[in-house]
PDB file of C-alpha atoms in Angstrom:
ATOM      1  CA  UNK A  22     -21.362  52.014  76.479  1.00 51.00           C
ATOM      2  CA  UNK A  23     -24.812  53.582  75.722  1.00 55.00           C
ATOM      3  CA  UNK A  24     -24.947  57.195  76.752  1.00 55.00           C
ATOM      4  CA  UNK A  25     -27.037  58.283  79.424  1.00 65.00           C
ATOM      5  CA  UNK A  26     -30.268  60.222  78.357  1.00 81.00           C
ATOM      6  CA  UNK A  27     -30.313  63.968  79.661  1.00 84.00           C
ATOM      7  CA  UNK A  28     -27.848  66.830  80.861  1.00 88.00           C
ATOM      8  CA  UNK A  29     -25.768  66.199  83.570  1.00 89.00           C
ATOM      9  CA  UNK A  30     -27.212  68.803  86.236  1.00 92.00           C
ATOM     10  CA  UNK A  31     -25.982  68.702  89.404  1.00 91.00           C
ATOM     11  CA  UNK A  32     -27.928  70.672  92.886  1.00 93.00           C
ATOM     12  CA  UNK A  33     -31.190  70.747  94.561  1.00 94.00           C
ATOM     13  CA  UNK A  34     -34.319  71.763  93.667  1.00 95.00           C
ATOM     14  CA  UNK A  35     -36.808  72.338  96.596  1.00 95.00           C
ATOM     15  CA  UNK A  36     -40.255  72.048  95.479  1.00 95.00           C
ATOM     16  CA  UNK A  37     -43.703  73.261  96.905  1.00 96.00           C
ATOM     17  CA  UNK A  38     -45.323  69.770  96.324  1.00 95.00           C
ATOM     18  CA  UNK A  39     -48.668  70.232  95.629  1.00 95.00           C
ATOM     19  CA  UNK A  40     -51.736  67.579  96.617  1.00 95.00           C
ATOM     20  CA  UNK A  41     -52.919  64.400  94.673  1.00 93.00           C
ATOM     21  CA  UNK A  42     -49.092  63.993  93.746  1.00 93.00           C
ATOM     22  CA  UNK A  43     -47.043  60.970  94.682  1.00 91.00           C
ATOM     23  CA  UNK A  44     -43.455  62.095  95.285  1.00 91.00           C
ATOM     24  CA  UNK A  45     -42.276  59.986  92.222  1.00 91.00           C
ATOM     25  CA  UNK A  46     -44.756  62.079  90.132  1.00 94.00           C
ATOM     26  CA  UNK A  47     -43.018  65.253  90.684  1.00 94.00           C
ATOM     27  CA  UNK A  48     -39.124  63.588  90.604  1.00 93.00           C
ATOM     28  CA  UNK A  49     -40.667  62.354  86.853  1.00 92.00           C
ATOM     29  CA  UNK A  50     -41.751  65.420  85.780  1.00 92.00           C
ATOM     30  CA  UNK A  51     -38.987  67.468  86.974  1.00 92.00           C
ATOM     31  CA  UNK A  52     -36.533  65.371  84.923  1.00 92.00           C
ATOM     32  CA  UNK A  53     -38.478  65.816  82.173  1.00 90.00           C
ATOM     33  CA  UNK A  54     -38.821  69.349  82.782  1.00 91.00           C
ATOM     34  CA  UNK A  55     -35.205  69.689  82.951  1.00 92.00           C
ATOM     35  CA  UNK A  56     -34.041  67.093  80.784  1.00 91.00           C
ATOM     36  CA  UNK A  57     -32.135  65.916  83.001  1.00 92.00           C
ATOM     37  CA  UNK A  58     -30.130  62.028  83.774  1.00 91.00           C
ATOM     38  CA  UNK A  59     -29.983  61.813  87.440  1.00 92.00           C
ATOM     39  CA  UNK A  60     -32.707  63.149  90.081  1.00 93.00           C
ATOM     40  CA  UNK A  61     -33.848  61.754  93.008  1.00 90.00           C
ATOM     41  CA  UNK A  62     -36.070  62.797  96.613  1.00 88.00           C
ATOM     42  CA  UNK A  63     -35.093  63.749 100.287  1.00 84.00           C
ATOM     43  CA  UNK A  64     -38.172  62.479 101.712  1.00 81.00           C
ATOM     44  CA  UNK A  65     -41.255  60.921 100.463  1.00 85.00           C
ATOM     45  CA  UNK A  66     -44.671  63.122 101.264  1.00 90.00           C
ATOM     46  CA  UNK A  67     -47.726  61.247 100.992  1.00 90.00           C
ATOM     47  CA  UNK A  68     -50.072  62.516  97.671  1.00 91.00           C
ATOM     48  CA  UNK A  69     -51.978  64.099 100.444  1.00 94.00           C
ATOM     49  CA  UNK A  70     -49.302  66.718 101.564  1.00 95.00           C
ATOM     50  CA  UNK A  71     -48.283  69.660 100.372  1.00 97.00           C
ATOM     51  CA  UNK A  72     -44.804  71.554 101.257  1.00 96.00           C
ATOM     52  CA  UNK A  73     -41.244  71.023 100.794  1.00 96.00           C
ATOM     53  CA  UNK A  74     -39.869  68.288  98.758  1.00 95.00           C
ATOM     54  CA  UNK A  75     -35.863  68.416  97.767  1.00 95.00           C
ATOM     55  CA  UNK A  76     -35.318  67.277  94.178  1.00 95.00           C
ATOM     56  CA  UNK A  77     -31.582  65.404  94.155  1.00 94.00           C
ATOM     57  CA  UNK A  78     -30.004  65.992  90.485  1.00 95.00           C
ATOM     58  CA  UNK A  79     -26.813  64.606  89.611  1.00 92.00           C
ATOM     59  CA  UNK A  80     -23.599  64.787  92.309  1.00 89.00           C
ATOM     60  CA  UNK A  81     -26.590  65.881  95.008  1.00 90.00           C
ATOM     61  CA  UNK A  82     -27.944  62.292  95.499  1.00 90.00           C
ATOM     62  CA  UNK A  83     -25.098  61.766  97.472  1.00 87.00           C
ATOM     63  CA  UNK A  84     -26.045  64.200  99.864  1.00 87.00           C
ATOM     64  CA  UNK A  85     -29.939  62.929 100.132  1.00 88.00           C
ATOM     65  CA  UNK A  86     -29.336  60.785 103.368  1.00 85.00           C
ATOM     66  CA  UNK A  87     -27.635  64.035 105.505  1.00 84.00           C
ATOM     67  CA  UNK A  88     -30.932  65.872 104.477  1.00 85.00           C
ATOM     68  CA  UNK A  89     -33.539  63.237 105.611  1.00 84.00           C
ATOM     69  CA  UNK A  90     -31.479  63.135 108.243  1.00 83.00           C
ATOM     70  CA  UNK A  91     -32.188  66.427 109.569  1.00 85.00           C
ATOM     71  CA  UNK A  92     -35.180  68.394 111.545  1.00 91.00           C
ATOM     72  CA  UNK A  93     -38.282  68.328 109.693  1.00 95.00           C
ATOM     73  CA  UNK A  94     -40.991  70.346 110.640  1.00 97.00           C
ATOM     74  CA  UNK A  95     -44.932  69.893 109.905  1.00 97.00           C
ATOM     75  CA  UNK A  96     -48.238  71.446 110.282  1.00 98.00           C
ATOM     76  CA  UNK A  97     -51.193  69.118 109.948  1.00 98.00           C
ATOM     77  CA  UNK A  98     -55.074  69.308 110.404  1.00 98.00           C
ATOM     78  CA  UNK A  99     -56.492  66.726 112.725  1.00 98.00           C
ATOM     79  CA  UNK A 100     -59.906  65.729 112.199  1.00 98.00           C
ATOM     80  CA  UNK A 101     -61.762  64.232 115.408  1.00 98.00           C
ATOM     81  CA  UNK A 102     -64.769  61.787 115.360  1.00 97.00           C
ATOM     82  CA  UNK A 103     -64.030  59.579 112.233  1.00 98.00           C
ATOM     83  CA  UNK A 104     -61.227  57.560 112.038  1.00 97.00           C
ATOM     84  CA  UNK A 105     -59.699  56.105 108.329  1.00 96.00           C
ATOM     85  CA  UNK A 106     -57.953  53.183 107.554  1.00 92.00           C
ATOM     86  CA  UNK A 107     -55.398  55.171 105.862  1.00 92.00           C
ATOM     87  CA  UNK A 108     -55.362  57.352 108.944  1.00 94.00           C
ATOM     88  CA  UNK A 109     -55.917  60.145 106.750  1.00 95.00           C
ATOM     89  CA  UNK A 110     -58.632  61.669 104.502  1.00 95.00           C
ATOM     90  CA  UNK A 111     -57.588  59.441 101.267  1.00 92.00           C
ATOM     91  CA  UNK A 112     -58.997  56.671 102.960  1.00 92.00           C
ATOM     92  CA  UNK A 113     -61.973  54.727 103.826  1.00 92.00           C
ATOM     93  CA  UNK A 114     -63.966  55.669 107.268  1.00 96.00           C
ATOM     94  CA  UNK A 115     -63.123  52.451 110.234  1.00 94.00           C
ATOM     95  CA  UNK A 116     -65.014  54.046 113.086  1.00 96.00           C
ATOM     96  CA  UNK A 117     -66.912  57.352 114.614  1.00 97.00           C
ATOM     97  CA  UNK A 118     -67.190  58.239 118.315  1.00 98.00           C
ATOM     98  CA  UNK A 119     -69.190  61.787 119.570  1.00 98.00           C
ATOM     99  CA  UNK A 120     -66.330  62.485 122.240  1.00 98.00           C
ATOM    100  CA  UNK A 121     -64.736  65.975 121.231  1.00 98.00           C
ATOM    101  CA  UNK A 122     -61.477  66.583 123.616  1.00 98.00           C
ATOM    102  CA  UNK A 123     -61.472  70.108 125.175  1.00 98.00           C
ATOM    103  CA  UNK A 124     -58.508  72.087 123.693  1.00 98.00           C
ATOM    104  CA  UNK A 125     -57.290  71.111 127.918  1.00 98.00           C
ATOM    105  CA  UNK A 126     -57.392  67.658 127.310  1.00 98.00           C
ATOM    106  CA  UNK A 127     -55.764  67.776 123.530  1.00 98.00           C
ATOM    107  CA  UNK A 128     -52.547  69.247 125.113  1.00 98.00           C
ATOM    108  CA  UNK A 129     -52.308  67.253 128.064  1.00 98.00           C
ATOM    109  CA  UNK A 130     -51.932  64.156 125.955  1.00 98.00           C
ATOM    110  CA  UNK A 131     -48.855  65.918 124.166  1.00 98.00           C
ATOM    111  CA  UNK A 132     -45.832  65.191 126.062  1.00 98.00           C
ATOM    112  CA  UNK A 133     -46.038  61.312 126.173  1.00 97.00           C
ATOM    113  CA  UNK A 134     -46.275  61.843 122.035  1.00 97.00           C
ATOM    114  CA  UNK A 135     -42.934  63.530 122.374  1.00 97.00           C
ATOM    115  CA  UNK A 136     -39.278  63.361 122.858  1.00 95.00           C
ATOM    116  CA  UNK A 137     -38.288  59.125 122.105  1.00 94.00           C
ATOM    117  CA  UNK A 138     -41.411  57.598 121.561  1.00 95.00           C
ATOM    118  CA  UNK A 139     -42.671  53.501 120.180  1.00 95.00           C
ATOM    119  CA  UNK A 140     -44.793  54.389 117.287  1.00 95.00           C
ATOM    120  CA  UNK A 141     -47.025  52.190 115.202  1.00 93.00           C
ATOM    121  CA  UNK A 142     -46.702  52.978 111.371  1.00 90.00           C
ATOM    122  CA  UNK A 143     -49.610  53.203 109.222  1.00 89.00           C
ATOM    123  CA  UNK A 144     -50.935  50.057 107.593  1.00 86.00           C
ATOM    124  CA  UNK A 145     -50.743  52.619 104.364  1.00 83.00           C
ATOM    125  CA  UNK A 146     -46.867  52.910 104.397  1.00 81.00           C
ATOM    126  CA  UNK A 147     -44.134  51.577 101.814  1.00 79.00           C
ATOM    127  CA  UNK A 148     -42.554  49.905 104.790  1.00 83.00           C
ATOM    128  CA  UNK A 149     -41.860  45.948 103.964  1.00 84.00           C
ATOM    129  CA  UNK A 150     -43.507  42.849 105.117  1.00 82.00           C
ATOM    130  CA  UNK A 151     -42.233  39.675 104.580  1.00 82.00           C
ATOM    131  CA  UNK A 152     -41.236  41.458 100.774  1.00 83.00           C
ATOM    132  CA  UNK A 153     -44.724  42.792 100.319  1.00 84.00           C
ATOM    133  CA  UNK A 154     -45.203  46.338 100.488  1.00 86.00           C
ATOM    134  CA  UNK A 155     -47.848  47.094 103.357  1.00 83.00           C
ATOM    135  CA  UNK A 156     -49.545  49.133 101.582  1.00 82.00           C
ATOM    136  CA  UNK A 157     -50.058  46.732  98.885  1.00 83.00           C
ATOM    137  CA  UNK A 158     -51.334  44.573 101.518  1.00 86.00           C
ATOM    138  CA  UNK A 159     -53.508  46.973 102.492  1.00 82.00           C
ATOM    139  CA  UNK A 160     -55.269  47.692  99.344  1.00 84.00           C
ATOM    140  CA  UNK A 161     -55.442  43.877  98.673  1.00 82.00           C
ATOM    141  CA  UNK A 162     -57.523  43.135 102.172  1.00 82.00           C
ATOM    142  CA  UNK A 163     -54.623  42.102 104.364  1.00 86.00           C
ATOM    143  CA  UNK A 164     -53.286  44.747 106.414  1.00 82.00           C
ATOM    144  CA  UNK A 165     -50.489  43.242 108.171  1.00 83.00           C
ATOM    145  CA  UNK A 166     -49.976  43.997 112.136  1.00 85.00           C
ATOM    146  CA  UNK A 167     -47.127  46.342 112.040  1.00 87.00           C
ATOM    147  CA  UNK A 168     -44.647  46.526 114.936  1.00 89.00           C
ATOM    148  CA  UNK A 169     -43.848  49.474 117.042  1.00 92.00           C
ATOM    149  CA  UNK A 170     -40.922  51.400 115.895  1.00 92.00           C
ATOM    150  CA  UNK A 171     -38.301  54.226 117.565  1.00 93.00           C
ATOM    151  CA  UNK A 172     -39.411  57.525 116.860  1.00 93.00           C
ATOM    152  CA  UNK A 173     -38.433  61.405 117.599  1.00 94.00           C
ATOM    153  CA  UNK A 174     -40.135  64.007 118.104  1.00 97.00           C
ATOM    154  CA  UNK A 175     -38.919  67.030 119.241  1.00 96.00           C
ATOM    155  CA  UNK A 176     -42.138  69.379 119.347  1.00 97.00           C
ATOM    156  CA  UNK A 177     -45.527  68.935 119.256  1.00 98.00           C
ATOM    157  CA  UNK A 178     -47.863  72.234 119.552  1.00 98.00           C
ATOM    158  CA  UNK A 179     -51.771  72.729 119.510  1.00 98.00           C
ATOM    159  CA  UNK A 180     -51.459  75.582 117.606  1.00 98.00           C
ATOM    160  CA  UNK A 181     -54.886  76.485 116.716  1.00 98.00           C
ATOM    161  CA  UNK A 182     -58.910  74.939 116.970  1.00 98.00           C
ATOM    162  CA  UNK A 183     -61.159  76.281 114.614  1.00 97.00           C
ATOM    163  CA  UNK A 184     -64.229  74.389 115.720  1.00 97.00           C
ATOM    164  CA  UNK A 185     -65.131  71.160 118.027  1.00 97.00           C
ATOM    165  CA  UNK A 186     -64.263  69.170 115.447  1.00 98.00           C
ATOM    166  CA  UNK A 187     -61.077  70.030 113.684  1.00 98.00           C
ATOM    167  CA  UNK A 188     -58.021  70.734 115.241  1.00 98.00           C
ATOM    168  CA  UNK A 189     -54.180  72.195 113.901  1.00 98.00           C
ATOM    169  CA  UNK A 190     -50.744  71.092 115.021  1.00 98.00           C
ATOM    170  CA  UNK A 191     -47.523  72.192 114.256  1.00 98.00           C
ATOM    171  CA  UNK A 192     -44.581  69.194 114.749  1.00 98.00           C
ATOM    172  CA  UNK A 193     -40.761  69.526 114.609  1.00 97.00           C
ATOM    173  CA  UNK A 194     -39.533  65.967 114.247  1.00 95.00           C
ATOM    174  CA  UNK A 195     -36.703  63.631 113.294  1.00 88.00           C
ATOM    175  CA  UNK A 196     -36.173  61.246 110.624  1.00 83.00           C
ATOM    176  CA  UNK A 197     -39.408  58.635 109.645  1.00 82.00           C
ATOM    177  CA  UNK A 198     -41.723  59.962 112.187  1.00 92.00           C
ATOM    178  CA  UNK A 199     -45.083  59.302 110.683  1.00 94.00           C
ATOM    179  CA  UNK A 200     -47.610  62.258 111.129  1.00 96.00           C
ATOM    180  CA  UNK A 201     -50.591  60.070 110.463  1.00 95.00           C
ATOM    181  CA  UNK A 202     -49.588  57.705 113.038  1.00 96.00           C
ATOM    182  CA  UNK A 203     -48.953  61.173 115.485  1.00 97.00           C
ATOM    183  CA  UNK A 204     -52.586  62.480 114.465  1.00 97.00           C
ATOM    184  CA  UNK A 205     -54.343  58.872 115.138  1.00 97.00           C
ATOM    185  CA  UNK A 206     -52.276  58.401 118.718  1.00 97.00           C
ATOM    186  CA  UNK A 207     -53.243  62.133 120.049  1.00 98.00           C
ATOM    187  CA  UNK A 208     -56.947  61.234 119.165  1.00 98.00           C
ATOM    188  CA  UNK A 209     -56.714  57.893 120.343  1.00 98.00           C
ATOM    189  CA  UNK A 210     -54.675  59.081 123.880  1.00 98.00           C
ATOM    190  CA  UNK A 211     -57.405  62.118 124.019  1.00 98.00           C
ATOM    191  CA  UNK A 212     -60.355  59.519 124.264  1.00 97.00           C
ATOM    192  CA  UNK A 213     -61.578  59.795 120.523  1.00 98.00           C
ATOM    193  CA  UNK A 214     -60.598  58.947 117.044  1.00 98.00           C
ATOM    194  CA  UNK A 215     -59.542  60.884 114.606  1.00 98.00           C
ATOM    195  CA  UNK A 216     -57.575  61.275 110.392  1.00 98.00           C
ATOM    196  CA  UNK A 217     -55.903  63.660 109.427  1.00 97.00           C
ATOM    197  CA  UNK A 218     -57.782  66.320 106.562  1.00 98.00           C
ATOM    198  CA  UNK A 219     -54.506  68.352 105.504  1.00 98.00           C
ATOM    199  CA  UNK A 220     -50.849  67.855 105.803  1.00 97.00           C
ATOM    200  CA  UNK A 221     -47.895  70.269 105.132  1.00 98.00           C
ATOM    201  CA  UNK A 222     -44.049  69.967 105.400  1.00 97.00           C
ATOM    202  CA  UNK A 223     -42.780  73.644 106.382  1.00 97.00           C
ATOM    203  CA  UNK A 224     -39.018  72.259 107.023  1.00 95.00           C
ATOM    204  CA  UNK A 225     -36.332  69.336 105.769  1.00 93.00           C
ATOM    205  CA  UNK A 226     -32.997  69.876 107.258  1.00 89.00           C
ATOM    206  CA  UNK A 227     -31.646  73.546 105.873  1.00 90.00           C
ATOM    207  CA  UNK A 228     -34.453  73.785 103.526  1.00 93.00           C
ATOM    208  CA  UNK A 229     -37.178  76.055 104.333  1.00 93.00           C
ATOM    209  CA  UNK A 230     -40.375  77.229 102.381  1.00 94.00           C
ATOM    210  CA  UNK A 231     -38.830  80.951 100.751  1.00 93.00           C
ATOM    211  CA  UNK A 232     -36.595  78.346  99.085  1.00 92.00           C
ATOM    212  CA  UNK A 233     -39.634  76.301  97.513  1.00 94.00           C
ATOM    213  CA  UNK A 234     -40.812  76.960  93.736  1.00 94.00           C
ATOM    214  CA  UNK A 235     -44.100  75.598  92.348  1.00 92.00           C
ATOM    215  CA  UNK A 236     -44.202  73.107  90.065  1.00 87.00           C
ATOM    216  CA  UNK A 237     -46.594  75.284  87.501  1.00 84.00           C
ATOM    217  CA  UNK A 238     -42.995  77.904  87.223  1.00 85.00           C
ATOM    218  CA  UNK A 239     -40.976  74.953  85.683  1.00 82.00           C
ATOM    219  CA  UNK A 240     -43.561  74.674  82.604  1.00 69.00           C
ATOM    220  CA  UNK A 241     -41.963  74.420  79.249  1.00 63.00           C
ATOM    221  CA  UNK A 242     -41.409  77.565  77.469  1.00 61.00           C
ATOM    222  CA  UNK A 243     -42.654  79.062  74.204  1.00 57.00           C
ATOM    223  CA  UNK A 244     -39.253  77.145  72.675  1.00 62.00           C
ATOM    224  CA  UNK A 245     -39.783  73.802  74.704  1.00 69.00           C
ATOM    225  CA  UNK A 246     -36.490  74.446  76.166  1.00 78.00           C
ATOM    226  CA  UNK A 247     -35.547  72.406  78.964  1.00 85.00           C
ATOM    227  CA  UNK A 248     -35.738  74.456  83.160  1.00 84.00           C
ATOM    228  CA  UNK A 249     -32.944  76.573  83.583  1.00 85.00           C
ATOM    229  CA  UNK A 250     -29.942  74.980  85.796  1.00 87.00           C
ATOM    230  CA  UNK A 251     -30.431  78.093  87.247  1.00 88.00           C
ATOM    231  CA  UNK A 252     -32.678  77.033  89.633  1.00 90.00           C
ATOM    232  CA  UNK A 253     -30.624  74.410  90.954  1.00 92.00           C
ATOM    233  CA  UNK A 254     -29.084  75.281  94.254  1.00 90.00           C
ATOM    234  CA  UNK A 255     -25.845  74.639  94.944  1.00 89.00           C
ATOM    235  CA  UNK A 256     -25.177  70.627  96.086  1.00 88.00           C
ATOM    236  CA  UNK A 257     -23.316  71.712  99.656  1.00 85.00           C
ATOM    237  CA  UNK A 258     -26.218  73.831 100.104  1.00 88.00           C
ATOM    238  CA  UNK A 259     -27.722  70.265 101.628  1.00 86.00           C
ATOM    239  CA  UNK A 260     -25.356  70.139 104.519  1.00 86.00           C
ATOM    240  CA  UNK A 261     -25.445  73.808 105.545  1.00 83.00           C
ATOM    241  CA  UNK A 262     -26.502  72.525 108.829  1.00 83.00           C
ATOM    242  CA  UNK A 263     -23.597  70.092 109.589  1.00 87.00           C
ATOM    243  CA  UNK A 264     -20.808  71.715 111.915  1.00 88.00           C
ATOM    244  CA  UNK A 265     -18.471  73.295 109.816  1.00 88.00           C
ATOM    245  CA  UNK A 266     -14.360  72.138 110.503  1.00 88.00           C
ATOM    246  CA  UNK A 267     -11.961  74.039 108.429  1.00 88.00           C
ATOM    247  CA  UNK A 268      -8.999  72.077 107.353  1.00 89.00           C
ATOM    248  CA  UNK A 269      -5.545  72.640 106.004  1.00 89.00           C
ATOM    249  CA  UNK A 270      -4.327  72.017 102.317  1.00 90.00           C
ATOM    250  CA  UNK A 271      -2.103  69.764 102.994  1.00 90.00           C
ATOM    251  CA  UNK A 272      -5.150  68.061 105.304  1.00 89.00           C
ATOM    252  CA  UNK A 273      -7.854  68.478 102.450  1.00 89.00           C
ATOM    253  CA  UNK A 274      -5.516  66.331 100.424  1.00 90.00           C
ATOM    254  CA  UNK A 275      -4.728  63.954 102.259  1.00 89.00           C
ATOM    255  CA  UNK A 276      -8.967  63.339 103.257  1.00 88.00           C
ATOM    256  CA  UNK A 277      -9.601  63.787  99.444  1.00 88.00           C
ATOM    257  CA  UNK A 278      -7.615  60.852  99.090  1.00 89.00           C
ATOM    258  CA  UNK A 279      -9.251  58.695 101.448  1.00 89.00           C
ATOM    259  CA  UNK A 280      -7.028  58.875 104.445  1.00 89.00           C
ATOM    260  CA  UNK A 281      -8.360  59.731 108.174  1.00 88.00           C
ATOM    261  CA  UNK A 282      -6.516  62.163 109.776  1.00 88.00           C
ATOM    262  CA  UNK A 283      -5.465  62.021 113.610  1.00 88.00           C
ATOM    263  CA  UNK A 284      -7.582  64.184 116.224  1.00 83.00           C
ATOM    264  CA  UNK A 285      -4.576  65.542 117.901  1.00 83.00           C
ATOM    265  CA  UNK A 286      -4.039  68.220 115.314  1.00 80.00           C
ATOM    266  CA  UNK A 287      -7.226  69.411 114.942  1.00 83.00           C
ATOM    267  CA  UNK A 288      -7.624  70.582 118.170  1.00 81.00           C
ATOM    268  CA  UNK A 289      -9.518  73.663 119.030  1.00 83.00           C
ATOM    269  CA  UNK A 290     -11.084  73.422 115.891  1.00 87.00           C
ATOM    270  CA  UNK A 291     -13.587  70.903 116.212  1.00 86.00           C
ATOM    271  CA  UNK A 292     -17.117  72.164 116.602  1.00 87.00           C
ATOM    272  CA  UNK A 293     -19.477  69.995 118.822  1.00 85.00           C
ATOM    273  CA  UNK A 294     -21.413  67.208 116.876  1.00 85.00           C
ATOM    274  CA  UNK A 295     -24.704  65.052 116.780  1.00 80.00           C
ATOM    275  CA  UNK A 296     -23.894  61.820 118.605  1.00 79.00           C
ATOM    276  CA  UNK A 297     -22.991  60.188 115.343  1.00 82.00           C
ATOM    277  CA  UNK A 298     -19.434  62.761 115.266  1.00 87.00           C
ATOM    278  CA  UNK A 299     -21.185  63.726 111.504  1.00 88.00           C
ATOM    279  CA  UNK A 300     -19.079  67.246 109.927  1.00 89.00           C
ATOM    280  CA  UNK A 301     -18.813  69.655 107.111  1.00 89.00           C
ATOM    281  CA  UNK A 302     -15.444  69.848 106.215  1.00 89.00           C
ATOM    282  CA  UNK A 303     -14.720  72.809 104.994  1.00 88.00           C
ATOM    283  CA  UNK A 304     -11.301  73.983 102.598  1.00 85.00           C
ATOM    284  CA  UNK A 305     -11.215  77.516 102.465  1.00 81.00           C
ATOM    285  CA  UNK A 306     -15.289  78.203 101.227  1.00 80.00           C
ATOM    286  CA  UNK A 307     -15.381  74.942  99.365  1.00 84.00           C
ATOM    287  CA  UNK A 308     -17.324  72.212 100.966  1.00 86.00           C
ATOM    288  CA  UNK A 309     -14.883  69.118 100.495  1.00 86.00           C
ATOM    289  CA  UNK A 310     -17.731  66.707 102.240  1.00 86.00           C
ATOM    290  CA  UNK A 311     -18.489  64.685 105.464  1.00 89.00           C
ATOM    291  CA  UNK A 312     -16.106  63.429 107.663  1.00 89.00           C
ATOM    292  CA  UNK A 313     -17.063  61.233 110.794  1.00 90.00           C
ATOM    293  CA  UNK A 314     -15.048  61.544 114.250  1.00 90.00           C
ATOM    294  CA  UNK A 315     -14.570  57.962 115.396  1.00 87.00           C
ATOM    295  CA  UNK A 316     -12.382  56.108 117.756  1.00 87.00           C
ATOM    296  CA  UNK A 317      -9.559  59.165 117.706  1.00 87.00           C
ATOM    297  CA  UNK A 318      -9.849  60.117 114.194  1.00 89.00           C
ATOM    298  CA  UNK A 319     -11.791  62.327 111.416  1.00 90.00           C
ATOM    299  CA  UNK A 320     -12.315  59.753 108.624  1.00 90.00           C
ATOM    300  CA  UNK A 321     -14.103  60.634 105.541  1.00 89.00           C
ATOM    301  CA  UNK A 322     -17.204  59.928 104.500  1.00 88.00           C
ATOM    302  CA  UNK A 323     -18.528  61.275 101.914  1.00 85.00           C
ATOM    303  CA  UNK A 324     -16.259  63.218  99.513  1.00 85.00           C
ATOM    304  CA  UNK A 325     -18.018  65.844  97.109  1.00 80.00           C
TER     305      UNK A 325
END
C-alpha cells in the first residue's frame, strides 16, 4: 500500500478566514503549509466572510460534526435598497426600491425571524438539486425554486445603523442557518430589499475569535519548513461544550470496547443534555469521546 503524502498531525486549527477565499482555499493551503495528510472544515463560510473557520487535521475530523453542531454566532452588514441574486454583494443587482425602514420598523420584524423558523436558502448555495449543485444552476441561468427548510435562530440584534442605508446585525444561530437568506427576509418583512455588504463569523461551537490565527502567520519560513504542530489545538478541545460525565475504569473499558453501559449506575452523575442525550465522557482528564443516552443506556458514539 502506497503511503500517504504528509505528517500525520492531529488537532484544530481555527483560522481568521479572510475575504475572496473559498473555504477549500484555505483547507488547501493549510495542508500545504503544514505538510500535512488529513485536514478538513467545521463549516463552510462563503468567499465573502471573514471570521472563524476550524481546520480538522488528522484524528479531529471525527469531531467536525459535534462542532457544526454547535452555536454559531455572526455579525453581518445589511445593505437596504438593492437586492442581488446572490443575496449578497458578490452578486449581480435583481431589484431597487427607495423605502428605508426606520431603525422602529427594522426591529419589529425581528422576532418572527427568530426562534424555529421555514427559511428559503439562497439560489447561490452548494445545496443539491436533482444532483446539480444550485449554485451551478445558478451561474448557468437556471436557478432552481428552492424549498423552505427548518431553521434556528436563537438571537437576532440590530446592533448598530450607521446611515439610512446600511444597517449591522449581530445573530447567534444553530446549525445551516443561512445569513444571506436572514439579511434578504428582514429587508423583505421590513417593506424593502436588501444584500448583504460584509459578513463575519465571531463563534463555532467552543471556538471563539482570541483562538483565531491569520493565515499570513502560517507563511513558510526562511528554511521552508513545514507550520509548527504547535499550533494545533488539542482534538477534545472540539467538544469542550458537550456535558462532561466522568466514568469509572472499569466503565471506560468496557465503552472503549464498544459496549453501552446501563443508566442505573450512573446515577447522580449525569449532567443534563441537548435533546439528542449527546456527552463528553470523561476518564479522569482524558476525553474518551461521545456517548449518546438512549432508551436506558449510555452507548458510545464516537470513541477518540
Amino acid at each position: 500500500m502506497r503511503r500517504r503524502r504528509g505528517r500525520p498531525l492531529n488537532g484544530w486549527l481555527i483560522v481568521d478566514k479572510p475575504s475572496g477565499m473559498t473555504s477549500t482555499q484555505v483547507v488547501g493551503y493549510a495542508r500545504r503549509v503544514f505538510d500535512a495528510q488529513k485536514v478538513g472544515h467545521g463549516g463552510t463560510l462563503d468567499p465573502l466572510a471573514t471570521g472563524l473557520l476550524p481546520l480538522a487535521f488528522g484524528t479531529a475530523t471525527k469531531t467536525v460534526p459535534y462542532v457544526m453542531d454547535g452555536t454559531k454566532v455572526y455579525r453581518f452588514t445589511l445593505r437596504l435598497g438593492e437586492a442581488r441574486d446572490s443575496d449578497d454583494a458578490d452578486g449581480t443587482p435583481i431589484g431597487t426600491s427607495d423605502v428605508r425602514p426606520t431603525d422602529e420598523q427594522l426591529r419589529a420584524v425581528l422576532p418572527a425571524l427568530t426562534g424555529n423558523i421555514m427559511q428559503v436558502p439562497p439560489v447561490f448555495s452548494a445545496l443539491k438539486v436533482g444532483g446539480e449543485r444550485a449554485y451551478d444552476m445558478a451561474r448557468a441561468g437556471r436557478p432552481p425554486e428552492l424549498p423552505p427548510r427548518p431553521a434556528r435562530v436563537d438571537r437576532f440584534e440590530l446592533i448598530d445603523r450607521p446611515d439610512a442605508d446600511t444597517a449591522v446585525f449581530e445573530v447567534e444561530s444553530g446549525k445551516g442557518v443561512y445569513m444571506r437568506s436572514l439579511a434578504r427576509d428582514v429587508a423583505l418583512a421590513a417593506g424593502t430589499v436588501g444584500h448583504i455588504t460584509v459578513l463575519r463569523r465571531l463563534r463555532v461551537g467552543p471556538f471563539v475569535e482570541a483562538d483565531a490565527i491569520m493565515l499570513d502567520k502560517l507563511a513558510p519560513n526562511d528554511e521552508n519548513a513545514p507550520a509548527s504542530a504547535d499550533l494545533l489545538c488539542p482534538v477534545e478541545t472540539a467538544l469542550a461544550d458537550i456535558p462532561a460525565l466522568a466514568l469509572t475504569t472499569d466503565e471506560a473499558v468496557l465503552l472503549r470496547h464498544g459496549q453501552k453501559l446501563g443508566l442505573f449506575g450512573l446515577e447522580g452523575r449525569i449532567p443534563p443534555t441537548d435533546e439528542q442525550g449527546t456527552l463528553r465522557v470523561m476518564e479522569g482528564e482524558r476525553v474518551l469521546g461521545i456517548g449518546r443516552l438512549e432508551d436506558g443506556w449510555l452507548k458510545p458514539v464516537r470513541i477518540l
